Short mmCIF file of C-alpha atoms in Angstrom, two decimals:
data_model
loop_
_atom_site.label_atom_id
_atom_site.label_comp_id
_atom_site.label_asym_id
_atom_site.label_seq_id
_atom_site.Cartn_x
_atom_site.Cartn_y
_atom_site.Cartn_z
CA MET X 1 -30.34 13.27 21.43
CA ASN X 2 -32.13 16.62 21.73
CA ASP X 3 -33.26 18.68 18.75
CA ASN X 4 -30.62 21.40 19.22
CA ARG X 5 -27.76 18.91 19.13
CA TYR X 6 -29.18 17.23 16.06
CA ARG X 7 -29.53 20.64 14.40
CA TYR X 8 -25.90 21.51 15.16
CA ILE X 9 -24.75 18.21 13.66
CA LEU X 10 -26.83 18.92 10.56
CA TYR X 11 -25.30 22.40 10.19
CA THR X 12 -21.79 20.97 10.63
CA ILE X 13 -22.38 18.35 7.93
CA VAL X 14 -23.73 21.00 5.55
CA LEU X 15 -20.68 23.21 6.19
CA VAL X 16 -18.32 20.26 5.60
CA ILE X 17 -20.09 19.48 2.31
CA ILE X 18 -19.91 23.11 1.17
CA ALA X 19 -16.21 23.32 2.15
CA THR X 20 -15.44 20.06 0.34
CA ILE X 21 -17.19 21.20 -2.83
CA GLY X 22 -15.48 24.61 -2.61
CA ILE X 23 -12.01 23.06 -2.19
CA GLN X 24 -12.56 20.69 -5.11
CA ILE X 25 -13.82 23.51 -7.34
CA TYR X 26 -10.78 25.64 -6.41
CA TRP X 27 -8.42 22.70 -7.01
CA ASN X 28 -9.97 21.96 -10.41
CA TYR X 29 -9.84 25.65 -11.34
CA LYS X 30 -6.13 25.84 -10.46
CA ASN X 31 -5.57 22.62 -12.40
CA TYR X 32 -7.41 24.18 -15.34
CA LEU X 33 -5.19 27.29 -15.25
CA THR X 34 -2.02 25.16 -15.00
CA ASN X 35 -3.04 23.03 -17.98
CA LYS X 36 -4.04 26.17 -19.86
CA GLN X 37 -0.55 27.58 -19.41
CA GLN X 38 0.92 24.20 -20.34
CA LEU X 39 -1.13 24.30 -23.54
CA VAL X 40 0.32 27.74 -24.35
CA ASN X 41 3.82 26.35 -23.74
CA ASP X 42 3.14 23.30 -25.93
CA VAL X 43 1.84 25.51 -28.75
CA GLN X 44 4.88 27.77 -28.45
CA VAL X 45 7.26 24.79 -28.55
CA SER X 46 5.42 23.49 -31.63
CA LEU X 47 5.64 26.91 -33.26
CA ASP X 48 9.37 27.14 -32.50
CA LYS X 49 9.93 23.70 -33.97
CA ALA X 50 7.93 24.60 -37.08
CA VAL X 51 10.09 27.72 -37.57
CA ASP X 52 13.30 25.74 -36.97
CA ASP X 53 12.22 23.03 -39.41
CA TYR X 54 11.26 25.69 -41.97
CA TYR X 55 14.67 27.38 -41.79
CA ALA X 56 16.45 24.01 -41.72
CA ASP X 57 14.71 23.10 -44.97
CA LEU X 58 15.47 26.56 -46.35
CA ALA X 59 19.14 26.20 -45.42
CA GLN X 60 19.26 22.90 -47.30
CA LYS X 61 18.27 24.82 -50.44
CA THR X 62 20.28 28.02 -49.98
CA THR X 63 23.58 27.06 -48.32
CA LEU X 64 26.43 24.95 -49.71
CA GLY X 65 29.87 24.40 -48.21
CA PHE X 66 32.95 23.02 -49.99
CA SER X 67 35.99 21.69 -48.20
CA PHE X 68 39.05 21.05 -50.41
CA ASN X 69 42.16 19.00 -49.91
CA GLY X 70 44.96 18.38 -52.37
CA LYS X 71 43.82 17.99 -55.97
CA GLY X 72 40.30 19.07 -55.14
CA LYS X 73 41.34 22.66 -55.77
CA LYS X 74 42.36 22.06 -59.39
CA GLY X 75 39.82 22.71 -62.09
CA LEU X 76 37.40 24.24 -59.60
CA PHE X 77 36.71 27.26 -61.83
CA ASP X 78 36.89 25.45 -65.16
CA GLU X 79 33.97 26.07 -67.49
CA GLY X 80 31.41 23.34 -66.99
CA SER X 81 32.77 22.27 -63.59
CA SER X 82 30.31 21.37 -60.86
CA PHE X 83 31.27 24.47 -58.92
CA THR X 84 30.57 26.82 -61.84
CA LYS X 85 27.32 24.96 -62.55
CA ILE X 86 26.25 25.58 -58.99
CA LEU X 87 27.02 29.29 -59.29
CA LYS X 88 25.09 29.51 -62.56
CA GLY X 89 22.19 27.59 -61.00
CA ILE X 90 21.27 30.31 -58.52
CA ASP X 91 17.61 31.43 -58.91
CA ASP X 92 17.65 35.13 -58.06
CA LYS X 93 13.87 35.39 -57.86
CA LYS X 94 13.31 32.47 -55.51
CA GLY X 95 16.62 32.82 -53.72
CA THR X 96 17.53 29.10 -54.07
CA PHE X 97 19.80 26.79 -56.09
CA LYS X 98 18.41 25.19 -59.27
CA ASN X 99 18.62 21.41 -59.68
CA LEU X 100 20.70 21.10 -56.56
CA ASP X 101 19.73 17.48 -56.01
CA SER X 102 20.97 16.51 -59.51
CA ILE X 103 24.62 17.35 -58.69
CA ASP X 104 26.72 14.23 -58.26
CA VAL X 105 29.05 15.07 -55.37
CA HIS X 106 30.95 11.81 -55.92
CA THR X 107 32.50 13.23 -59.12
CA LEU X 108 34.20 15.97 -57.11
CA LYS X 109 37.40 14.26 -56.06
CA GLY X 110 39.15 15.73 -53.02
CA VAL X 111 36.09 17.88 -52.30
CA LYS X 112 33.57 17.46 -49.50
CA VAL X 113 30.16 19.10 -49.92
CA PHE X 114 28.04 20.26 -46.99
CA ARG X 115 24.46 21.45 -47.17
CA GLY X 116 22.28 23.40 -44.82
CA PHE X 117 23.24 23.83 -41.17
CA LYS X 118 26.30 21.59 -41.62
CA ALA X 119 27.66 24.15 -44.05
CA ASP X 120 26.74 26.93 -41.62
CA SER X 121 28.65 25.16 -38.86
CA MET X 122 31.68 24.86 -41.12
CA MET X 123 31.35 28.51 -42.06
CA GLN X 124 31.14 29.64 -38.44
CA ALA X 125 34.35 27.73 -37.63
CA HIS X 126 36.04 29.24 -40.68
CA ARG X 127 34.91 32.77 -39.79
CA ARG X 128 36.77 32.52 -36.53
CA GLU X 129 40.00 32.16 -38.56
CA LYS X 130 39.45 34.14 -41.77
CA LYS X 131 37.12 36.77 -43.12
CA PRO X 132 34.68 35.11 -45.57
CA ILE X 133 33.66 36.39 -48.97
CA SER X 134 30.06 36.35 -50.14
CA VAL X 135 28.87 34.68 -53.32
CA ASP X 136 28.11 38.05 -54.91
CA SER X 137 31.64 39.27 -54.16
CA LEU X 138 33.03 36.04 -55.60
CA LYS X 139 31.06 36.50 -58.84
CA SER X 140 32.14 40.13 -59.13
CA LYS X 141 35.81 39.28 -58.65
CA LEU X 142 35.66 36.51 -61.27
CA LYS X 143 34.01 38.86 -63.79
CA SER X 144 36.58 41.54 -63.04
CA ILE X 145 39.48 39.13 -63.58
CA LYS X 146 38.03 37.95 -66.91
CA LYS X 147 37.39 41.51 -68.03
CA ASP X 148 40.93 42.62 -67.31
CA ASN X 149 42.53 39.58 -68.94
CA ASP X 150 40.41 37.67 -71.45
CA SER X 151 43.20 35.22 -72.10
CA LEU X 152 43.44 34.33 -68.43
CA ASN X 153 42.82 30.65 -67.83
CA LEU X 154 40.94 30.31 -64.54
CA SER X 155 41.95 26.68 -64.35
CA LYS X 156 45.54 27.82 -63.70
CA ILE X 157 44.56 29.96 -60.75
CA GLU X 158 45.61 28.36 -57.52
CA LEU X 159 42.89 28.33 -54.92
CA LEU X 160 44.39 29.80 -51.76
CA THR X 161 41.63 28.67 -49.47
CA SER X 162 40.56 25.18 -48.40
CA LYS X 163 36.91 26.10 -47.67
CA VAL X 164 34.27 27.83 -49.78
CA ILE X 165 30.78 28.70 -48.50
CA VAL X 166 28.09 29.59 -51.01
CA SER X 167 25.15 31.05 -49.06
CA ILE X 168 22.22 32.80 -50.74
CA ASN X 169 20.83 35.61 -48.63
CA ASN X 170 17.21 34.49 -48.11
CA ASP X 171 15.72 35.38 -44.72
CA SER X 172 12.11 35.54 -45.89
CA LEU X 173 9.41 33.66 -43.94
CA ASP X 174 6.71 31.88 -45.90
CA LEU X 175 3.74 31.71 -43.46
CA LYS X 176 1.96 29.16 -45.62
CA LYS X 177 4.85 26.70 -45.39
CA VAL X 178 5.29 27.38 -41.66
CA ASP X 179 1.57 26.75 -41.24
CA SER X 180 1.76 23.37 -43.01
CA ILE X 181 4.69 22.29 -40.78
CA LEU X 182 2.91 23.60 -37.66
CA LYS X 183 -0.26 21.65 -38.45
CA ILE X 184 1.71 18.42 -38.61
CA GLU X 185 3.44 19.17 -35.31
CA LEU X 186 0.18 20.12 -33.50
CA SER X 187 -1.55 17.04 -34.87
CA ARG X 188 1.30 14.87 -33.62
CA LYS X 189 0.80 16.29 -30.12
CA ASN X 190 -3.01 15.98 -30.45
CA ILE X 191 -3.47 19.76 -30.05
CA LEU X 192 -6.48 20.59 -32.20
CA VAL X 193 -6.77 24.38 -31.93
CA ASP X 194 -8.06 27.01 -34.33
CA TYR X 195 -5.28 29.52 -34.77
CA ASN X 196 -3.91 32.50 -36.71
CA LEU X 197 -0.28 33.34 -37.42
CA LYS X 198 0.90 36.96 -37.28
CA TYR X 199 4.35 37.81 -38.62
CA ARG X 200 5.87 41.26 -38.12
CA GLU X 201 8.97 42.25 -40.11
CA ASN X 202 10.07 45.85 -39.48
CA THR X 203 6.89 47.81 -40.32
CA HIS X 204 5.28 45.05 -42.37
CA ILE X 205 2.64 42.74 -40.83
CA TYR X 206 1.41 39.47 -42.34
CA VAL X 207 -1.55 37.47 -41.01
CA PHE X 208 -2.29 33.85 -41.96
CA PRO X 209 -4.77 32.33 -42.76
CA THR X 210 -6.82 35.57 -42.51
CA ASP X 211 -4.89 36.99 -45.43
CA ASP X 212 -1.49 36.95 -47.08
CA LEU X 213 -1.33 40.67 -47.80
CA ASP X 214 1.40 43.07 -46.81
CA HIS X 215 0.17 45.63 -44.27
CA HIS X 216 2.03 48.78 -43.28
CA ASN X 217 0.43 49.71 -39.95
CA ASP X 218 0.39 48.39 -36.44
CA SER X 219 -3.38 48.57 -35.98
CA ILE X 220 -4.01 44.98 -37.12
CA LYS X 221 -5.53 42.76 -34.43
CA LEU X 222 -6.13 39.06 -34.49
CA PRO X 223 -9.80 38.06 -34.73
CA ASP X 224 -10.58 37.33 -31.10
CA ASN X 225 -9.31 39.44 -28.21
CA LYS X 226 -10.04 36.53 -25.86
CA SER X 227 -7.59 34.33 -27.72
CA LEU X 228 -4.50 32.86 -26.12
CA TYR X 229 -1.17 34.02 -27.49
CA ALA X 230 2.26 32.48 -27.87
CA HIS X 231 5.43 34.06 -29.23
CA SER X 232 8.06 32.19 -31.17
CA LYS X 233 11.49 32.28 -29.52
CA SER X 234 13.30 30.62 -32.42
CA THR X 235 16.85 31.95 -32.91
CA PHE X 236 16.50 31.54 -36.68
CA LEU X 237 13.97 34.35 -37.05
CA PRO X 238 15.48 37.41 -38.76
CA SER X 239 16.35 40.39 -36.59
CA ASN X 240 13.62 43.03 -36.14
CA SER X 241 10.95 40.37 -36.76
CA GLU X 242 8.36 38.67 -34.58
CA LEU X 243 6.09 35.65 -35.09
CA ASN X 244 2.99 35.18 -32.92
CA ILE X 245 0.21 32.60 -32.82
CA SER X 246 -3.32 33.16 -31.52
CA PHE X 247 -5.75 30.31 -30.78
CA THR X 248 -9.29 30.24 -29.45
CA ASN X 249 -10.78 26.82 -28.62
CA GLU X 250 -8.42 26.10 -25.73
CA THR X 251 -11.18 25.37 -23.17
CA LYS X 252 -12.28 22.16 -24.87
CA ILE X 253 -8.69 20.89 -25.10
CA VAL X 254 -7.83 21.81 -21.50
CA LEU X 255 -11.01 20.19 -20.17
CA LYS X 256 -10.19 17.08 -22.17
CA ARG X 257 -6.75 16.99 -20.57
CA ILE X 258 -8.06 17.35 -17.01
CA LEU X 259 -11.14 15.18 -17.49
CA GLY X 260 -9.61 12.37 -15.41
CA GLY X 261 -8.85 14.73 -12.53
CA ILE X 262 -12.36 16.19 -12.66
CA ALA X 263 -13.89 12.69 -12.65
CA ILE X 264 -11.80 11.62 -9.64
CA SER X 265 -12.59 14.88 -7.84
CA THR X 266 -16.31 14.44 -8.52
CA LEU X 267 -16.24 10.86 -7.27
CA LEU X 268 -14.46 11.94 -4.09
CA VAL X 269 -16.99 14.72 -3.49
CA LEU X 270 -19.89 12.35 -4.07
CA ALA X 271 -18.28 9.78 -1.75
CA VAL X 272 -17.83 12.38 1.00
CA ILE X 273 -21.37 13.71 0.57
CA SER X 274 -22.83 10.20 0.52
CA SER X 275 -20.89 9.23 3.64
CA LEU X 276 -21.99 12.36 5.50
CA PHE X 277 -25.62 11.90 4.53
CA TYR X 278 -25.38 8.23 5.48
CA LEU X 279 -24.00 9.32 8.86
CA LEU X 280 -26.79 11.89 9.18
CA ASN X 281 -29.37 9.22 8.35
CA ILE X 282 -27.94 6.92 11.02
CA ILE X 283 -28.05 9.76 13.55
CA LYS X 284 -31.63 10.49 12.53
CA GLN X 285 -32.58 6.83 12.91
CA GLN X 286 -30.92 6.72 16.34
CA LYS X 287 -32.85 9.83 17.31
CA GLN X 288 -36.11 8.29 16.11
CA LEU X 289 -35.26 5.02 17.85
CA ALA X 290 -34.66 6.89 21.10
CA GLU X 291 -38.01 8.62 20.72
CA VAL X 292 -39.73 5.30 19.96
CA LYS X 293 -38.01 3.67 22.93
CA ASN X 294 -39.17 6.44 25.26
CA ASP X 295 -42.68 6.27 23.83
CA LEU X 296 -42.68 2.45 24.18
CA ILE X 297 -41.55 2.61 27.80
CA SER X 298 -44.25 5.20 28.49
CA ASN X 299 -46.90 3.04 26.77
CA ILE X 300 -45.81 -0.16 28.53
CA THR X 301 -45.79 1.62 31.87
CA HIS X 302 -49.25 2.99 31.28
CA GLU X 303 -50.65 -0.25 29.83
CA PHE X 304 -49.26 -2.40 32.64
CA LYS X 305 -50.00 -0.03 35.51
CA THR X 306 -53.74 0.12 34.82
CA PRO X 307 -54.52 -3.64 35.08
CA ILE X 308 -52.02 -4.10 37.93
CA ALA X 309 -53.61 -1.26 39.88
CA THR X 310 -57.09 -2.62 39.18
CA ILE X 311 -56.09 -6.13 40.33
CA SER X 312 -54.46 -4.69 43.46
CA VAL X 313 -57.59 -2.74 44.36
CA ALA X 314 -59.81 -5.80 43.82
CA LEU X 315 -57.63 -8.01 46.02
CA GLU X 316 -57.40 -5.31 48.68
CA SER X 317 -61.19 -5.02 48.69
CA ILE X 318 -61.60 -8.77 49.11
CA THR X 319 -59.10 -8.82 51.98
CA ASN X 320 -60.00 -5.70 53.96
CA PHE X 321 -63.72 -5.18 53.49
CA ASN X 322 -65.08 -8.66 54.30
CA SER X 323 -66.03 -9.07 50.68
CA ILE X 324 -65.38 -12.76 51.03
CA GLU X 325 -68.63 -13.10 52.95
CA ASP X 326 -70.45 -11.43 50.08
CA LYS X 327 -70.11 -14.12 47.40
CA GLU X 328 -71.60 -11.97 44.69
CA LYS X 329 -69.17 -9.11 45.35
CA THR X 330 -66.26 -11.52 45.71
CA LYS X 331 -67.09 -13.07 42.33
CA LYS X 332 -67.24 -9.60 40.76
CA TYR X 333 -63.77 -8.68 42.09
CA ILE X 334 -62.35 -12.01 40.98
CA ASP X 335 -63.84 -11.54 37.49
CA ILE X 336 -62.29 -8.06 37.27
CA SER X 337 -58.92 -9.44 38.34
CA SER X 338 -59.14 -12.32 35.85
CA HIS X 339 -60.06 -9.94 33.02
CA HIS X 340 -57.07 -7.67 33.66
CA LEU X 341 -54.76 -10.62 34.13
CA SER X 342 -55.86 -11.82 30.68
CA LYS X 343 -55.05 -8.39 29.26
CA LEU X 344 -51.63 -8.51 30.87
CA ASN X 345 -51.09 -11.96 29.40
CA VAL X 346 -52.08 -10.75 25.89
CA MET X 347 -49.68 -7.79 26.09
CA VAL X 348 -46.80 -10.01 27.22
CA GLU X 349 -47.55 -12.44 24.39
CA LYS X 350 -47.48 -9.64 21.83
CA LEU X 351 -44.10 -8.51 23.06
CA LEU X 352 -42.83 -12.09 22.88
CA GLU X 353 -44.25 -12.47 19.37
CA THR X 354 -42.33 -9.40 18.28
CA ALA X 355 -39.10 -10.88 19.64
CA THR X 356 -39.83 -14.10 17.73
CA LEU X 357 -40.42 -12.22 14.46
CA ASP X 358 -36.93 -10.70 14.67
CA SER X 359 -35.32 -14.11 14.65
CA ASP X 360 -35.00 -16.60 11.80
CA SER X 361 -36.59 -19.36 13.84
CA LEU X 362 -40.17 -18.46 12.88
CA GLU X 363 -41.52 -21.14 10.55
CA LEU X 364 -44.91 -21.03 8.87
CA ASN X 365 -47.21 -24.04 9.04
CA LYS X 366 -49.20 -23.55 5.86
CA GLU X 367 -52.48 -25.30 5.26
CA LYS X 368 -55.25 -25.00 2.74
CA ILE X 369 -58.10 -22.66 3.79
CA GLU X 370 -61.17 -21.15 2.18
CA LEU X 371 -60.64 -17.40 2.25
CA VAL X 372 -64.22 -16.17 1.69
CA ASN X 373 -65.43 -18.06 4.75
CA LEU X 374 -62.53 -16.69 6.89
CA LEU X 375 -63.21 -13.06 5.92
CA THR X 376 -66.97 -13.50 6.49
CA THR X 377 -66.34 -14.92 9.97
CA LEU X 378 -63.99 -12.05 10.88
CA GLY X 379 -66.48 -9.44 9.65
CA ASN X 380 -69.34 -10.97 11.65
CA ARG X 381 -67.23 -11.26 14.82
CA TYR X 382 -66.18 -7.60 14.76
CA GLN X 383 -69.72 -6.50 13.95
CA ILE X 384 -71.02 -8.31 17.07
CA GLN X 385 -68.21 -6.90 19.26
CA HIS X 386 -68.67 -3.37 17.95
CA PRO X 387 -72.32 -2.80 17.08
CA GLU X 388 -71.73 0.97 16.84
CA LYS X 389 -69.66 0.35 13.67
CA THR X 390 -70.92 -0.73 10.24
CA ILE X 391 -68.85 -3.53 8.74
CA GLN X 392 -69.54 -4.47 5.13
CA THR X 393 -68.06 -7.27 3.00
CA SER X 394 -67.76 -7.38 -0.79
CA PHE X 395 -66.41 -10.50 -2.51
CA LYS X 396 -65.98 -10.85 -6.27
CA ILE X 397 -65.90 -14.63 -5.97
CA GLU X 398 -67.89 -17.25 -4.02
CA GLN X 399 -64.92 -19.39 -3.00
CA LEU X 400 -61.15 -18.91 -3.01
CA HIS X 401 -58.72 -21.51 -1.66
CA THR X 402 -55.16 -20.64 -0.69
CA HIS X 403 -52.34 -22.00 1.48
CA VAL X 404 -51.41 -19.89 4.51
CA ASP X 405 -50.43 -20.25 8.15
CA ILE X 406 -53.93 -19.78 9.49
CA PHE X 407 -52.81 -18.71 12.99
CA HIS X 408 -50.44 -15.94 11.91
CA PHE X 409 -52.47 -14.91 8.85
CA GLU X 410 -55.66 -14.48 10.88
CA ASN X 411 -53.74 -12.49 13.52
CA ALA X 412 -52.39 -10.24 10.77
CA LEU X 413 -55.92 -9.52 9.50
CA ASN X 414 -57.11 -8.98 13.10
CA ASN X 415 -54.47 -6.31 13.62
CA ILE X 416 -55.69 -4.36 10.57
CA LEU X 417 -59.31 -4.65 11.67
CA ASP X 418 -58.37 -3.60 15.23
CA ASN X 419 -56.72 -0.47 13.84
CA ALA X 420 -59.79 0.27 11.72
CA ILE X 421 -61.98 -0.02 14.82
CA LYS X 422 -59.62 2.15 16.95
CA TYR X 423 -58.68 4.86 14.46
CA GLY X 424 -61.23 4.57 11.64
CA GLY X 425 -64.68 6.00 11.10
CA ASP X 426 -68.09 4.43 11.36
CA LEU X 427 -67.90 2.46 8.11
CA ILE X 428 -65.46 -0.42 7.56
CA THR X 429 -65.37 -2.49 4.36
CA ILE X 430 -63.66 -5.80 3.55
CA ASP X 431 -63.12 -6.52 -0.16
CA LEU X 432 -61.72 -9.63 -1.86
CA ILE X 433 -60.55 -9.15 -5.47
CA PRO X 434 -59.26 -12.24 -7.38
CA HIS X 435 -56.71 -12.05 -10.24
CA ASN X 436 -55.02 -14.61 -12.48
CA LYS X 437 -51.84 -14.98 -10.44
CA ASN X 438 -52.78 -13.37 -7.15
CA PHE X 439 -55.62 -11.93 -5.10
CA GLU X 440 -56.13 -8.76 -3.10
CA ILE X 441 -57.70 -8.18 0.31
CA VAL X 442 -58.61 -4.53 0.87
CA ILE X 443 -59.72 -3.35 4.33
CA SER X 444 -60.91 0.28 4.27
CA ASP X 445 -62.42 2.79 6.68
CA ASN X 446 -63.75 6.32 6.37
CA GLY X 447 -61.76 7.79 9.25
CA GLN X 448 -59.60 10.89 9.34
CA GLY X 449 -56.77 9.18 7.49
CA ILE X 450 -53.03 9.27 8.04
CA SER X 451 -50.71 12.11 7.08
CA THR X 452 -47.96 11.54 4.51
CA MET X 453 -45.31 12.05 7.19
CA HIS X 454 -46.57 9.05 9.18
CA LYS X 455 -47.67 6.97 6.18
CA GLU X 456 -44.11 5.76 5.46
CA ARG X 457 -43.43 4.75 9.07
CA ILE X 458 -46.55 2.99 10.30
CA PHE X 459 -45.09 -0.44 9.50
CA GLU X 460 -42.01 0.22 11.66
CA LYS X 461 -41.64 -1.67 14.92
CA PHE X 462 -42.98 0.17 17.98
CA TYR X 463 -44.00 3.17 15.89
CA ARG X 464 -47.24 4.88 16.87
CA ILE X 465 -48.69 8.06 15.49
CA PRO X 466 -47.80 10.59 18.21
CA LYS X 467 -50.65 12.15 20.19
CA GLY X 468 -48.64 13.99 22.80
CA ASN X 469 -49.00 12.55 26.28
CA ARG X 470 -52.48 11.10 25.64
CA HIS X 471 -53.13 7.39 26.04
CA ASP X 472 -56.74 7.22 24.87
CA VAL X 473 -55.91 4.40 22.43
CA LYS X 474 -54.15 1.34 23.78
CA GLY X 475 -51.26 -0.46 22.09
CA PHE X 476 -47.50 -0.77 21.73
CA GLY X 477 -47.11 0.01 18.02
CA ILE X 478 -46.26 -3.56 17.00
CA GLY X 479 -49.51 -4.66 15.32
CA LEU X 480 -48.79 -3.37 11.79
CA TYR X 481 -45.13 -4.40 12.08
CA TYR X 482 -46.28 -7.93 12.91
CA THR X 483 -48.77 -7.86 10.02
CA LYS X 484 -46.21 -6.73 7.45
CA THR X 485 -43.70 -9.34 8.62
CA ILE X 486 -46.25 -12.17 8.30
CA ILE X 487 -47.41 -11.01 4.87
CA ASP X 488 -43.79 -10.77 3.69
CA LYS X 489 -43.10 -14.29 4.88
CA HIS X 490 -46.07 -15.41 2.78
CA LEU X 491 -44.37 -13.72 -0.22
CA GLY X 492 -47.09 -11.07 -0.32
CA THR X 493 -47.14 -7.28 0.02
CA ILE X 494 -49.13 -4.80 2.08
CA ASN X 495 -49.57 -1.11 1.25
CA LEU X 496 -51.42 1.83 2.68
CA VAL X 497 -53.56 3.61 0.08
CA MET X 498 -55.12 7.03 0.69
CA ASN X 499 -58.06 7.63 -1.65
CA ASN X 500 -60.36 10.58 -1.08
CA SER X 501 -62.00 9.97 2.29
CA LEU X 502 -61.00 6.30 2.56
CA THR X 503 -57.94 4.82 4.26
CA SER X 504 -57.25 1.38 2.80
CA PHE X 505 -54.77 -1.39 3.62
CA LYS X 506 -54.27 -3.46 0.46
CA ILE X 507 -52.84 -6.98 0.90
CA THR X 508 -51.63 -8.74 -2.27
CA MET X 509 -51.01 -12.49 -1.96
CA PRO X 510 -50.02 -15.11 -4.56
CA ASN X 511 -52.57 -17.76 -5.55
CA GLY X 512 -52.13 -21.32 -4.37
#
């Protein structure tokens, strides 16, 4: 995969992520607005119910209906009768009946008593047939009759109607009582808003709980212009009046309502983003794998071609230039061929070792070894092979025994030392640091170091630090991969540590 194609895929994934986030934000915003309007509707319904309940309770106290049959009409206007007691029990200041609950309706034989909206319903049905008379008119007529004829016995008057409605004209709205009913209703619906009630009656305006005063101008505004408003649509409100509610902390309530939707939306967005980045990571790994594969093929081609070409030239020289008669020259060509054949054999073995590491069939044959002696031997060997380098050893203990697979463990250490020789500086140090539960082997060099970009990948299979098309350092990029795999199988760890001018490979192994 070329860089341009990978870049286009990256741009596409970024655009998909931005579009997904944008759609989810828009969807949540629309959901927020919908729930905000629903909250306004719920508050309005609660307000309407509070007004209806208020007037229903008021009707219970201000409206009485009497339905007579037969003997129920007799004695209705007698002094001390229940009907006359009710008329005398009207509180003109409060606009209600006094001691209404103390009246025993069972003593009124042939009379049915209705209160509240039931009486109103009876009155509405009666109005369709006959024109009603108000309680004030009834009182006036009774006083007039008594005044004209003091000796008139009202008990002898025959009641010409079968229904009497006593309704006290009381259309006032007590905001405090409406507020108490509204609080109960909002609490029942779990709507916890801060609100104000504004009641307009003709030119008078009342605001609660800001104040309970009577205002005579239209300039009054509720505290917060950003508040939400709802208007009561109750049919029981008096004509030329209006009741509004304003509330402010709607955002918290709406967000609480749509919290589940926001959580699901967020999870979906995170799932989409995670999936896209996972896909991008796989594409990136495939791209890197393709680069490593091409680099490996190039390295193998170069590494194999050189010894094969050298062997071919040596054999051709022996065959075509009578070198066989010159024993010394023939031996030289055979030695060259043997040397390069050995190199070919080593490279093939390394490739086969790598294939073996990838399978689960690799088993370690651990045995007890003395580690100080092993590290000393390795240091001396590399010093003899590379006299131009300075190899120093520093051990904090005279002897340290441990159980390892000597063959694989020594090869792992050889790979680190080989890298130090190839890529490091002139000074190489081998340190052994013992601890209570483990020990550390630190192999350092004063070379140019490794950049952070390559530091995380040097233990990957076939990975080599790119140097363009140069092949001045031999290898396939499997040495450190092999080393890490062997150390891991020994339950140890290996890390690359960059410290000032030193590049160090730190191996941590358990004791025993």
